[in-house]
XYZ file of C-alpha atoms in Angstrom:
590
model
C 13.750 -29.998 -2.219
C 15.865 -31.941 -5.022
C 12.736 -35.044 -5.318
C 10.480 -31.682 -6.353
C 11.608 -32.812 -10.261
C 10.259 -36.021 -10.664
C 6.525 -34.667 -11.161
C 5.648 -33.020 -13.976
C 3.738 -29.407 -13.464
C 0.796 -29.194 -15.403
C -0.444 -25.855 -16.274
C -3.190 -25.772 -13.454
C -0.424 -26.382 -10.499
C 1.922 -23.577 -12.012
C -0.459 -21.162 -13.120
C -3.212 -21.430 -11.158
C -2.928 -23.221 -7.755
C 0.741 -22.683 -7.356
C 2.710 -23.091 -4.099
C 5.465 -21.608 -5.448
C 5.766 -17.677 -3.772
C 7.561 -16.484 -7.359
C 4.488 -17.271 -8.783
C 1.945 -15.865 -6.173
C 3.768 -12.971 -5.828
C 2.855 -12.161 -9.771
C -0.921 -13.086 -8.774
C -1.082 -10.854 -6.254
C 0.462 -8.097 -8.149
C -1.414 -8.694 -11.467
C -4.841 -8.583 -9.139
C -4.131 -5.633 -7.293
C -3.408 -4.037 -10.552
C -6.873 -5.164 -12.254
C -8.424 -3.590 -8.779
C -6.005 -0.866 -8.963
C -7.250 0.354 -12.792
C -11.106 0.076 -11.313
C -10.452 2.460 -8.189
C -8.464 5.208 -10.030
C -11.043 5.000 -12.740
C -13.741 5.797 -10.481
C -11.990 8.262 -8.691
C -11.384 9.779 -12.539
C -15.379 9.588 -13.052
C -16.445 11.642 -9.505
C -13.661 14.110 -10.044
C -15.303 14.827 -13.321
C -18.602 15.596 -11.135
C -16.791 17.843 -8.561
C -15.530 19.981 -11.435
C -18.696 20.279 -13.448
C -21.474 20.049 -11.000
C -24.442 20.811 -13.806
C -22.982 19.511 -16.770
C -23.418 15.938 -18.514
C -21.088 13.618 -19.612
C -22.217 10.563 -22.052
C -19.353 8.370 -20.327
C -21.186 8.967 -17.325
C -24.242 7.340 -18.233
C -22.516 5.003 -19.852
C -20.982 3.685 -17.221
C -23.280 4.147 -14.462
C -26.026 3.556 -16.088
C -29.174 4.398 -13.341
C -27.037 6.062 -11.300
C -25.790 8.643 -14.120
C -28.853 9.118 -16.021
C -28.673 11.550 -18.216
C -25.050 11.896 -18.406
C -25.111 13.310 -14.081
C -24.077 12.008 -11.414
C -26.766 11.249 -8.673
C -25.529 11.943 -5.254
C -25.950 8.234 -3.849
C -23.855 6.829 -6.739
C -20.969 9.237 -5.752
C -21.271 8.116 -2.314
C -20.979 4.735 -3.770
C -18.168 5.434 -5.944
C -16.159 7.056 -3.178
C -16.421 4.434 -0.900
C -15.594 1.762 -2.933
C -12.709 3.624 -4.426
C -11.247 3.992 -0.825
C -12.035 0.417 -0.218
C -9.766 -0.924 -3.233
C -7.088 1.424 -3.158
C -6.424 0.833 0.644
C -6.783 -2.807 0.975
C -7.131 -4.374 -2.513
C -4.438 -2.605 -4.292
C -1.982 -1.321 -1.635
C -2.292 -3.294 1.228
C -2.250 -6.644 -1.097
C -0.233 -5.405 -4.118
C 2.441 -4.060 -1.345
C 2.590 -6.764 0.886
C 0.923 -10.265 -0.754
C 3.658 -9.191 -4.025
C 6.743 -8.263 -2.518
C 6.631 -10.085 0.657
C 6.021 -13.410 -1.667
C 8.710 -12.657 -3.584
C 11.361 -11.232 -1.740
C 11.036 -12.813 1.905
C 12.113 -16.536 0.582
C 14.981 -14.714 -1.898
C 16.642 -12.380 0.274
C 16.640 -14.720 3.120
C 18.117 -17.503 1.378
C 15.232 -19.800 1.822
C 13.615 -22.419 -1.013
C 10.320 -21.430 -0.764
C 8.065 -20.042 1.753
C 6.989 -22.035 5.629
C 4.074 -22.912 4.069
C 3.657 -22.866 0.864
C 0.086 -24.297 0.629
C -1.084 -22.024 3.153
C 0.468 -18.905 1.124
C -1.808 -20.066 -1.779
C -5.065 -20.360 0.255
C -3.701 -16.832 1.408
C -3.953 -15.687 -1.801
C -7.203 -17.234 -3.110
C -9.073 -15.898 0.082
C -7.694 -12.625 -1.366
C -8.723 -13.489 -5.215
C -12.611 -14.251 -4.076
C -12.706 -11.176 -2.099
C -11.778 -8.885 -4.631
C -14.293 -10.611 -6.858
C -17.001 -9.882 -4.202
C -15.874 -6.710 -4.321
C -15.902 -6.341 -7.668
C -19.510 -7.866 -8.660
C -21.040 -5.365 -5.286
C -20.119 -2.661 -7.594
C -23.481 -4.097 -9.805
C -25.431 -4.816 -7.130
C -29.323 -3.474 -8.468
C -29.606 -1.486 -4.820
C -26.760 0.239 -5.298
C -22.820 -0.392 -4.116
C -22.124 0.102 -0.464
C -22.583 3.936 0.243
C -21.418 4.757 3.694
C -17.293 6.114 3.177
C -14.651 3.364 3.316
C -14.975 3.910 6.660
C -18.408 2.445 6.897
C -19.690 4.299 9.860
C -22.743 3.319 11.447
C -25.709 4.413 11.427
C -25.730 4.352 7.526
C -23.660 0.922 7.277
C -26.214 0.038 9.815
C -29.376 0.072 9.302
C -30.249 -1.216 5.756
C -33.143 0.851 5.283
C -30.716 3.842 5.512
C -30.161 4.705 1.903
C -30.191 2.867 -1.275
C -26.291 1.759 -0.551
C -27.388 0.549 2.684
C -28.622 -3.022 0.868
C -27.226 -5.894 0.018
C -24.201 -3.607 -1.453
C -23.241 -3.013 2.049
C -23.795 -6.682 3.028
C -21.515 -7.663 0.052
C -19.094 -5.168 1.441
C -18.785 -6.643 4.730
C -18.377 -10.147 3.306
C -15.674 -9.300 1.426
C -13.847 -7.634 3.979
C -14.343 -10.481 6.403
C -12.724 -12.957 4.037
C -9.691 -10.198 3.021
C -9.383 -10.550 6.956
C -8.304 -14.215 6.823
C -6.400 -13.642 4.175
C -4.247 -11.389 5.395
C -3.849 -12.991 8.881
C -2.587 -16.158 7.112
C -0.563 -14.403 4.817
C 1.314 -12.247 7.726
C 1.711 -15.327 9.839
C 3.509 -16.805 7.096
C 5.835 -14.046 6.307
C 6.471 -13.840 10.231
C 7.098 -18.109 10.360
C 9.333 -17.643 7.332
C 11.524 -15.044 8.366
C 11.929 -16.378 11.812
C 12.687 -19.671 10.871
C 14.126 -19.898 7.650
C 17.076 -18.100 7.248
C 19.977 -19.076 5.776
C 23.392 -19.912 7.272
C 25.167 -16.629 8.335
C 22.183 -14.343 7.852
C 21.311 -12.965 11.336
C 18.591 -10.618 11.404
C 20.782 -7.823 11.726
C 22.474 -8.889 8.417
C 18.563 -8.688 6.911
C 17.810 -6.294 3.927
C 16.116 -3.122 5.114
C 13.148 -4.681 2.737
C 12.552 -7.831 5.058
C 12.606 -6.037 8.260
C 9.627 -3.786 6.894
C 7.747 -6.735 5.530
C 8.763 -8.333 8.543
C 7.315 -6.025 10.917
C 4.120 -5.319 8.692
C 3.093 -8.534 9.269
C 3.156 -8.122 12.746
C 1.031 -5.351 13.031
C -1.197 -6.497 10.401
C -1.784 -9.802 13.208
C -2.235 -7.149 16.240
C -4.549 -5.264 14.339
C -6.545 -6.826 11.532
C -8.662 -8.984 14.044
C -10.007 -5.556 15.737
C -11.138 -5.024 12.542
C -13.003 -8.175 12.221
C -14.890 -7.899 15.312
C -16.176 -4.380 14.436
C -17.392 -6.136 11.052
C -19.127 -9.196 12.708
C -20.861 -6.752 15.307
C -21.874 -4.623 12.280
C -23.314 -8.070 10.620
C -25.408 -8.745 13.835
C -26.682 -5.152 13.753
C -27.773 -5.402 10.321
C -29.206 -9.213 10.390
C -29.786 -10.177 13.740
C -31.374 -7.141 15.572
C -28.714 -6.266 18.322
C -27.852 -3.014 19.351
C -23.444 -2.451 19.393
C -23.926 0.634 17.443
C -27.158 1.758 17.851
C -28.850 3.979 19.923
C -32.743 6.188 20.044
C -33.100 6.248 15.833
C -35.824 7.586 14.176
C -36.409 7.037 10.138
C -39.248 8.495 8.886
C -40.646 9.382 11.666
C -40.989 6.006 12.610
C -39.122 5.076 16.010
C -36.771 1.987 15.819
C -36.195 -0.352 18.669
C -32.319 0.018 19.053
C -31.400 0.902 22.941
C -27.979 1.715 23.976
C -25.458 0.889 21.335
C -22.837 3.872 20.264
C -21.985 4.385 17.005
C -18.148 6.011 18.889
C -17.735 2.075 19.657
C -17.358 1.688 16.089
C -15.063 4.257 15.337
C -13.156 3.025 18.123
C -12.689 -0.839 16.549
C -12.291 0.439 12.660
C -9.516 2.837 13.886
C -8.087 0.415 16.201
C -7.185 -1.543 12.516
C -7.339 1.913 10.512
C -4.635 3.608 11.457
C -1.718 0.928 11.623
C -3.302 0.425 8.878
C -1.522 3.245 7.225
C 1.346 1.966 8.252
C 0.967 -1.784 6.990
C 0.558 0.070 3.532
C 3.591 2.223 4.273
C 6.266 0.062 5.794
C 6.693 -2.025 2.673
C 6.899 1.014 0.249
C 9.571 2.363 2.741
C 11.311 -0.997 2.786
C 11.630 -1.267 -1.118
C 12.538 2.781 -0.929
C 15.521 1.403 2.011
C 16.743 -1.409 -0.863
C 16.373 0.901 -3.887
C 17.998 4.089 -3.111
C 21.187 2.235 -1.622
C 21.425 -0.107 -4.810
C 21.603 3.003 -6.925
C 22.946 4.992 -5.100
C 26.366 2.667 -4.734
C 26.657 3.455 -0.643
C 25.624 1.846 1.987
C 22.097 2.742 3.594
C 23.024 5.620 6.413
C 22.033 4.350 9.594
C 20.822 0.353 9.090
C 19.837 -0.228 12.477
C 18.470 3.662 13.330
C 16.241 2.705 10.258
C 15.364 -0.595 11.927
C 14.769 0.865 15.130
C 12.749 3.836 13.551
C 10.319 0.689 11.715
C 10.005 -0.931 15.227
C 8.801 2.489 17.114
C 6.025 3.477 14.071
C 5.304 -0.140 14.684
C 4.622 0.467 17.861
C 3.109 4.263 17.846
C 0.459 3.209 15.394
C -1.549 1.365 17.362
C -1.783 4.057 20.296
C -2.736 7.046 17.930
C -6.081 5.721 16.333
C -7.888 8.598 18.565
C -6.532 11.241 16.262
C -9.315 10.389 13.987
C -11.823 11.084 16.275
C -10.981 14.364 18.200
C -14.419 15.652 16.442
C -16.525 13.036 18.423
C -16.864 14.526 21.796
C -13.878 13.396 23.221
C -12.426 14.394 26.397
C -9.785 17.135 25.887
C -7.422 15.786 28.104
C -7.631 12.354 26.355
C -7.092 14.519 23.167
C -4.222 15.726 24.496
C -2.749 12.309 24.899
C -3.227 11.335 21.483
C -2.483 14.043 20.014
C 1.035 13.564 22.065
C 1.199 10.438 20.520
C 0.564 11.392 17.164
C 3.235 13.457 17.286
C 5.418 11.047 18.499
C 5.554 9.080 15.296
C 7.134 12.387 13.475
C 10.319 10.987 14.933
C 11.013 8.104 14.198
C 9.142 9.043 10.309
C 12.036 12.591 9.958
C 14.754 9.493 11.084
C 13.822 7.120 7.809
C 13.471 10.801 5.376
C 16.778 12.012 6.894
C 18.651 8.982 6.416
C 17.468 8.054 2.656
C 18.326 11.811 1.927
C 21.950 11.125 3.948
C 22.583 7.720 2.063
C 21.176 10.011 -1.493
C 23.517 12.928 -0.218
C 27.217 12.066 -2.569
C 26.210 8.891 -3.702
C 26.970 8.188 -7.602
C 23.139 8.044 -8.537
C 22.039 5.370 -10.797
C 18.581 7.681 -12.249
C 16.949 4.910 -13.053
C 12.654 4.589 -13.127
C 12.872 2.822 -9.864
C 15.458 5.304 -8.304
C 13.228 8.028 -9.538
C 10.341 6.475 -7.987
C 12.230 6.098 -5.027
C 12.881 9.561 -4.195
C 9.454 10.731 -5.230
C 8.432 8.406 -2.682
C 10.435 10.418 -0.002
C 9.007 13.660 -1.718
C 5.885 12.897 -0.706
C 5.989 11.211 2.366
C 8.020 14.176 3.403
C 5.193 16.607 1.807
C 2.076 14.681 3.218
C 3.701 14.398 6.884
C 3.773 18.074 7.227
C -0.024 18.479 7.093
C 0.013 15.332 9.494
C 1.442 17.828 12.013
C -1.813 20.232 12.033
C -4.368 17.390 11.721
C -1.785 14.902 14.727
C -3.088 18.539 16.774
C -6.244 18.051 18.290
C -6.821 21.968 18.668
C -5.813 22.240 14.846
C -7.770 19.167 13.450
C -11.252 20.281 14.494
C -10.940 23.420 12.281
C -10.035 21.445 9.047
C -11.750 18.107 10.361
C -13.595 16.721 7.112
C -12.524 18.777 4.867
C -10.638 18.086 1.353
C -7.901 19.028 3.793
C -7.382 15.529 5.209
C -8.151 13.803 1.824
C -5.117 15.744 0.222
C -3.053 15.148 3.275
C -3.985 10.983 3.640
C -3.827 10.859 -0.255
C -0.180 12.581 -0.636
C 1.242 9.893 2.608
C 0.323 6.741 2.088
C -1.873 6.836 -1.377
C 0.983 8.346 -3.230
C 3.827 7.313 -1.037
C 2.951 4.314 -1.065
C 2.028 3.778 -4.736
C 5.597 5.112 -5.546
C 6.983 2.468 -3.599
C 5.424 -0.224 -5.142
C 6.242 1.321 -8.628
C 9.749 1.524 -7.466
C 9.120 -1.700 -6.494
C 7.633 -3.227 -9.765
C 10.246 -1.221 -11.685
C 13.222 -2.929 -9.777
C 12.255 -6.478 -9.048
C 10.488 -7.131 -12.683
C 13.968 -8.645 -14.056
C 13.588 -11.256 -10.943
C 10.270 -11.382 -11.520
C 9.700 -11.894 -15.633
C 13.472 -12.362 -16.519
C 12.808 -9.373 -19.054
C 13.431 -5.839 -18.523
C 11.158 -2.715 -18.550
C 11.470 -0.344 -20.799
C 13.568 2.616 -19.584
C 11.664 5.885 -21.546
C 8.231 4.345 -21.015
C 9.318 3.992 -17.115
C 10.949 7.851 -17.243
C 7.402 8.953 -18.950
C 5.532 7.282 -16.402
C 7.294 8.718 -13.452
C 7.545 12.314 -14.225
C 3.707 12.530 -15.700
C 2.729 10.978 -12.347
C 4.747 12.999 -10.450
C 3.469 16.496 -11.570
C 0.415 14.841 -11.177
C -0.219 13.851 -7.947
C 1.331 16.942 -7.157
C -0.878 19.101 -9.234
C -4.111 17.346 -7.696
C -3.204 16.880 -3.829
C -1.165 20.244 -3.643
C -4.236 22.949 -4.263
C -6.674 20.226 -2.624
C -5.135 21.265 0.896
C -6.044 25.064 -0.028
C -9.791 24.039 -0.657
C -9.581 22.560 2.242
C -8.324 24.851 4.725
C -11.399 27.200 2.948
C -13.453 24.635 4.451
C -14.599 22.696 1.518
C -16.247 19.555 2.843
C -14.719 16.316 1.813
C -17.458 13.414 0.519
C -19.944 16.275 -0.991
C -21.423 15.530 -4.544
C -21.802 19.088 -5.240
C -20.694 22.501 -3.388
C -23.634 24.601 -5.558
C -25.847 25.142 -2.871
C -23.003 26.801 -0.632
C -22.161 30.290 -2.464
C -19.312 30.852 -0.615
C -17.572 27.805 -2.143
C -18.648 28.971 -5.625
C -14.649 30.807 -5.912
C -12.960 27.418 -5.478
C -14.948 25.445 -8.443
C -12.259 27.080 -10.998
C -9.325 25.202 -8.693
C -11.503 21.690 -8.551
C -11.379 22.443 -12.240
C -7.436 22.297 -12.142
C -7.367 19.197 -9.895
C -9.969 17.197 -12.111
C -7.298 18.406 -15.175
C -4.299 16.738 -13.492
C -6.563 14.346 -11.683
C -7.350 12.815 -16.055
C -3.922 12.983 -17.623
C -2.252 11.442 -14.172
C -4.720 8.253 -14.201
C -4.532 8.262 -18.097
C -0.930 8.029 -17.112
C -1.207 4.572 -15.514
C -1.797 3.182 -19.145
C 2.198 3.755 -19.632
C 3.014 2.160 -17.015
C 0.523 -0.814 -17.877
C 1.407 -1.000 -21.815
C 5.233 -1.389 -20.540
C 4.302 -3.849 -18.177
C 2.410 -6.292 -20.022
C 4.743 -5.382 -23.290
C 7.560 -6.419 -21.407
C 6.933 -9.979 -20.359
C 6.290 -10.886 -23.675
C 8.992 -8.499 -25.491
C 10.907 -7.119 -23.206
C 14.932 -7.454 -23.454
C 15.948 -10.409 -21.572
C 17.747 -10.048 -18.435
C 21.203 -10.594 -16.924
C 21.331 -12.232 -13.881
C 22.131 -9.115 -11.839
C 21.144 -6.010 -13.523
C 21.220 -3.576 -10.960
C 24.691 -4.726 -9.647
C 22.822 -5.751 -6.364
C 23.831 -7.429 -3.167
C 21.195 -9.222 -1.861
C 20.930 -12.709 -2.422
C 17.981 -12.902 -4.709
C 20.549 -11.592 -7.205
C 22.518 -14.744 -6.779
C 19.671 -17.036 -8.190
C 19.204 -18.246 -11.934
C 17.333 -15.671 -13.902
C 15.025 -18.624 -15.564
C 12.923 -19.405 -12.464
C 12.706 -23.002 -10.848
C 11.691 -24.290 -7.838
C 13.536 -23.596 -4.667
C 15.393 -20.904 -6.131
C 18.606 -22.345 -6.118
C 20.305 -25.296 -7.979
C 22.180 -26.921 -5.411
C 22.868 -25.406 -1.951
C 21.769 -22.606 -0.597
C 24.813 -19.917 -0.474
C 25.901 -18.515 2.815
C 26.037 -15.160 4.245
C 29.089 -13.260 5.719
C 28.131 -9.767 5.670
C 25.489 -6.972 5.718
C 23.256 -6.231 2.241
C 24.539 -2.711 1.794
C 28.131 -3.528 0.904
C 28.464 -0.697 -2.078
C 31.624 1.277 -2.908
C 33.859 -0.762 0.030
C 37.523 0.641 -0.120
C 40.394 -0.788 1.455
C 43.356 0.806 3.294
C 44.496 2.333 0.209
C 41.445 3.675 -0.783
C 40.713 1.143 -3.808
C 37.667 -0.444 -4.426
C 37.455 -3.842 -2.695
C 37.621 -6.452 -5.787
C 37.679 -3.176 -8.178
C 33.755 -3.403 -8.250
C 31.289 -1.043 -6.650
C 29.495 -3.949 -4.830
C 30.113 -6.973 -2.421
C 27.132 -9.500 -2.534
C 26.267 -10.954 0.729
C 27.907 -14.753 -0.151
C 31.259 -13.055 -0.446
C 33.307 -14.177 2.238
C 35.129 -11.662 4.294
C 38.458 -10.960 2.826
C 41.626 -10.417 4.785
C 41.726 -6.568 6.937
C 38.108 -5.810 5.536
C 35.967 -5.047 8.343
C 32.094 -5.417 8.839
C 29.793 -2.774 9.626
């Protein structure tokens, strides 16, 4: 990698078309966090509407112009803004600001590698990504309307065009950009898997990996089982739409007027998009769990309890999640006894999910903890994966899901385990990994601001949202004023829409402190944290191949932290042992 210096970077190849993963790490994240500000601003402007049905709200029309004349909501325009919410929070901002950031930056620096297998491929990766979010973005203003069908798309609606208003070219747009996320993600994943594989540096044997790479690891290998399921179910859709075939359609009338379609299902569909929608979940979880893994053991100064329990625990939810996708559809007329075996299944994954939240509150349990934003973070990020699991019980029980089936029920319950979960993560991550990343440091008040604002939060709008469900509120309704017995649980929307404002409003900490600190933030040591993983070993100024000179070599496990000796003294009389320290004489390995 030494002849990389005799060509001079211009700002196009270091900005722009980089092949270096530093640097497409930060495009990834600074994307995901443009989508991320448009779904949680929609999902501000339709909890408005749930609150006050009948009232009008001049940022409504402003922003939605047709669809919010006169300051309300019309009902196909919160359709439309709930599905494309889903659809950037899920894959724009979590699955790609999880994996296409961290994996970028941390597989090549805690591996001890110069750069990624493929660097050129990584930045097609993320340019596939960068024009899909675009398309994305611009179907939001499509004159027809923005796809309308649920992020889930379910046919009939997403198939017929003539369906509803949404059902246009929004929904073709929709399907585009999905199609081309697809590739992206397939090439990024491949990459990570190639990388890790291959690349490794002397010494480090995958069961001396950070708990970090084995979840990004493993991500990527579901994300290549599982993403191409998804693809066919789009391309079928695209031939039902444009080409006249019948997958998912079956005896429709519209208007009275009888269409041709014979003998498609639209279960077949829900089959495919769960197929890819429920390790799914995962994908977006693994890599918050990862960064929890590396976080809580940094600052907590111990070793992470249980290393390879918690690898074996990623490898079996790995696994489970792509034989549980029927727990979405128990409502569909599914044989019971083939409920029964999903709903087995389902249940299944509890394991392996109470090993990881018992063993990060083991490794918390004594430690000397470092309370720092990411820490914080961190354990909110067990919180709620511990909170939102619970209701996965009931709804994992196919005799207990069809009562709250639909209902705000599951939103709260999907929202609290992998929207919040996973969001903590990644602030966790951002929080930890932006001295590697900028060379600056975050400010620490604006982080402890951030974290306990969007803690009571997301607390204070998933937490009743599970009570309005099990009343049997309906989930994806504009407006509950036609149903009087719902008319007791407006006041409690009211609450949720409260804490539902000042929790996105919120996110604007988090941003100012972001942005404020690459440019002003205090400049960084090399390791701040007092880490042991080897990214912590490279200059803080970045430069290609990450290290000057060689490459160092590994001797040990990441989680070296408060190692004593015989006599009960700190090994080296510091708290932590970086991976390149060689073994010294009577120290063990774990």
């Amino acid at each position: 990698m030494s002849d990389h210096h005799h060509h001079k970077e211009t700002f196009i190849t270091k900005y722009i078309f980089s092949q270096d993963h530093k640097m497409i790490a930060k495009q990834y994240l600074i994307t995901g966090m443009f989508m991320g500000v448009i779904g949680v601003f929609m999902s501000m402007l339709f909890r408005l509407q749930l609150a006050y049905p009948d009232q009008s709200f001049s940022i409504i029309e402003a922003f939605l112009g047709k669809g919010g004349e006169g300051g309300q909501m019309t009902p196909d325009m919160y359709m439309g803004l709930v599905t494309i919410h889903g659809t950037i929070m899920v894959f724009f901002v979590l699955t790609a600001g999880l994996s296409g950031t961290f994996s970028n930056l941390l597989i090549p620096l805690q591996i001890g590698a110069r750069d990624m297998a493929s660097g050129f491929l990584n930045m097609i990766s993320y340019w596939l990504f960068f024009l899909s979010s675009l398309i994305m973005f611009l179907s939001i203003f499509v004159h027809t309307g923005m796809a309308s069908a649920g992020w889930t798309i379910y046919p009939p609606l997403s198939a017929l065009p003539q369906a509803m208003s949404g059902s246009g070219l929004g929904m073709t747009l929709w399907l585009v950009s999905m199609a081309i996320f697809i590739a992206s993600s397939l090439m990024g994943s491949l990459n990570y898997i190639v990388t890790v594989l291959n690349l490794r540096t002397k010494g480090m044997k995958m069961t001396r990996l950070p708990l970090t790479i084995w979840a990004f690891f493993i991500t990527a290998i579901i994300g290549v089982i599982s993403f191409p399921v998804l693809l066919s179910a789009a391309l079928l859709l695209i031939f039902d739409r444009s080409f006249g075939t019948s997958f998912y359609l079956s005896d429709i009338f519209i208007q009275g007027e009888v269409l041709h379609y014979k003998g498609g299902s639209p279960i077949l569909f829900e089959h495919l998009f769960w197929f890819l929608g429920h390790p799914e979940v995962y994908i977006i979880l693994l890599p918050a769990l990862g960064i929890t893994s590396e976080v809580i053991s940094t600052n907590a100064r111990k070793p992470i309890f249980g290393y390879r329990a918690m690898i074996g625990s990623i490898m079996a939810i790995a696994f489970l999640s792509t034989v549980v996708w029927g727990h979405h559809m128990f409502v569909t007329g599914m044989n019971p006894f083939l409920g029964s075996v999903f709903t087995f299944t389902t249940l299944l994954i509890a394991i392996p999910s109470a090993v990881k939240a018992f063993n990060y509150i083991t490794t918390l349990w004594k430690g000397n903890l470092q309370l720092n934003p990411a820490m914080l973070f961190s354990i909110g990020m067990v919180s709620t994966f511990i909170t939102g699991g619970l209701t996965g019980l009931i709804l994992g029980d196919s005799a207990l899901d069809i009562n709250v089936h639909d209902t705000m029920f599951v939103v709260a319950h999907f929202h609290l385990v992998m929207g919040i979960s996973a969001l903590f993560g990644m602030f966790a991550g951002v929080y930890h990994w932006f001295p590697k990343m900028y060379g600056k440091m975050m400010n620490k008040d604006m982080g402890y601001l951030h974290f306990w604002i969007t803690a009571i939060s997301a607390y204070g709008v998933f937490f009743p949202m599970h009570f309005i469900g099990l009343a049997g509120l309906p989930r994806r309704y504009y407006s509950n004023s036609a149903f009087p017995m719902f008319e007791d649980l407006l006041h409690i929307n009211k609450v949720i829409t409260v804490f539902a404002l000042i929790g996105g409003l919120a996110q604007l900490i988090f941003l100012a402190n972001f942005f404020f600190s690459i440019g002003k933030g205090k400049k960084a040591v090399r390791n701040p944290w007092k880490g042991n993983s080897l990214e912590w070993t490279t200059p803080v100024e970045h430069m290609h191949g990450n290290w000057p000179g060689e490459i160092p070599e590994v001797y040990r496990w990441a989680y070296d932290y408060s190692k004593t000796d015989d006599n009960g003294d700190l090994w080296g009389g510091q708290d932590f042992t970086p991976q390149n320290v060689p073994m010294r004489e009577g120290e063990e390995e774990f």
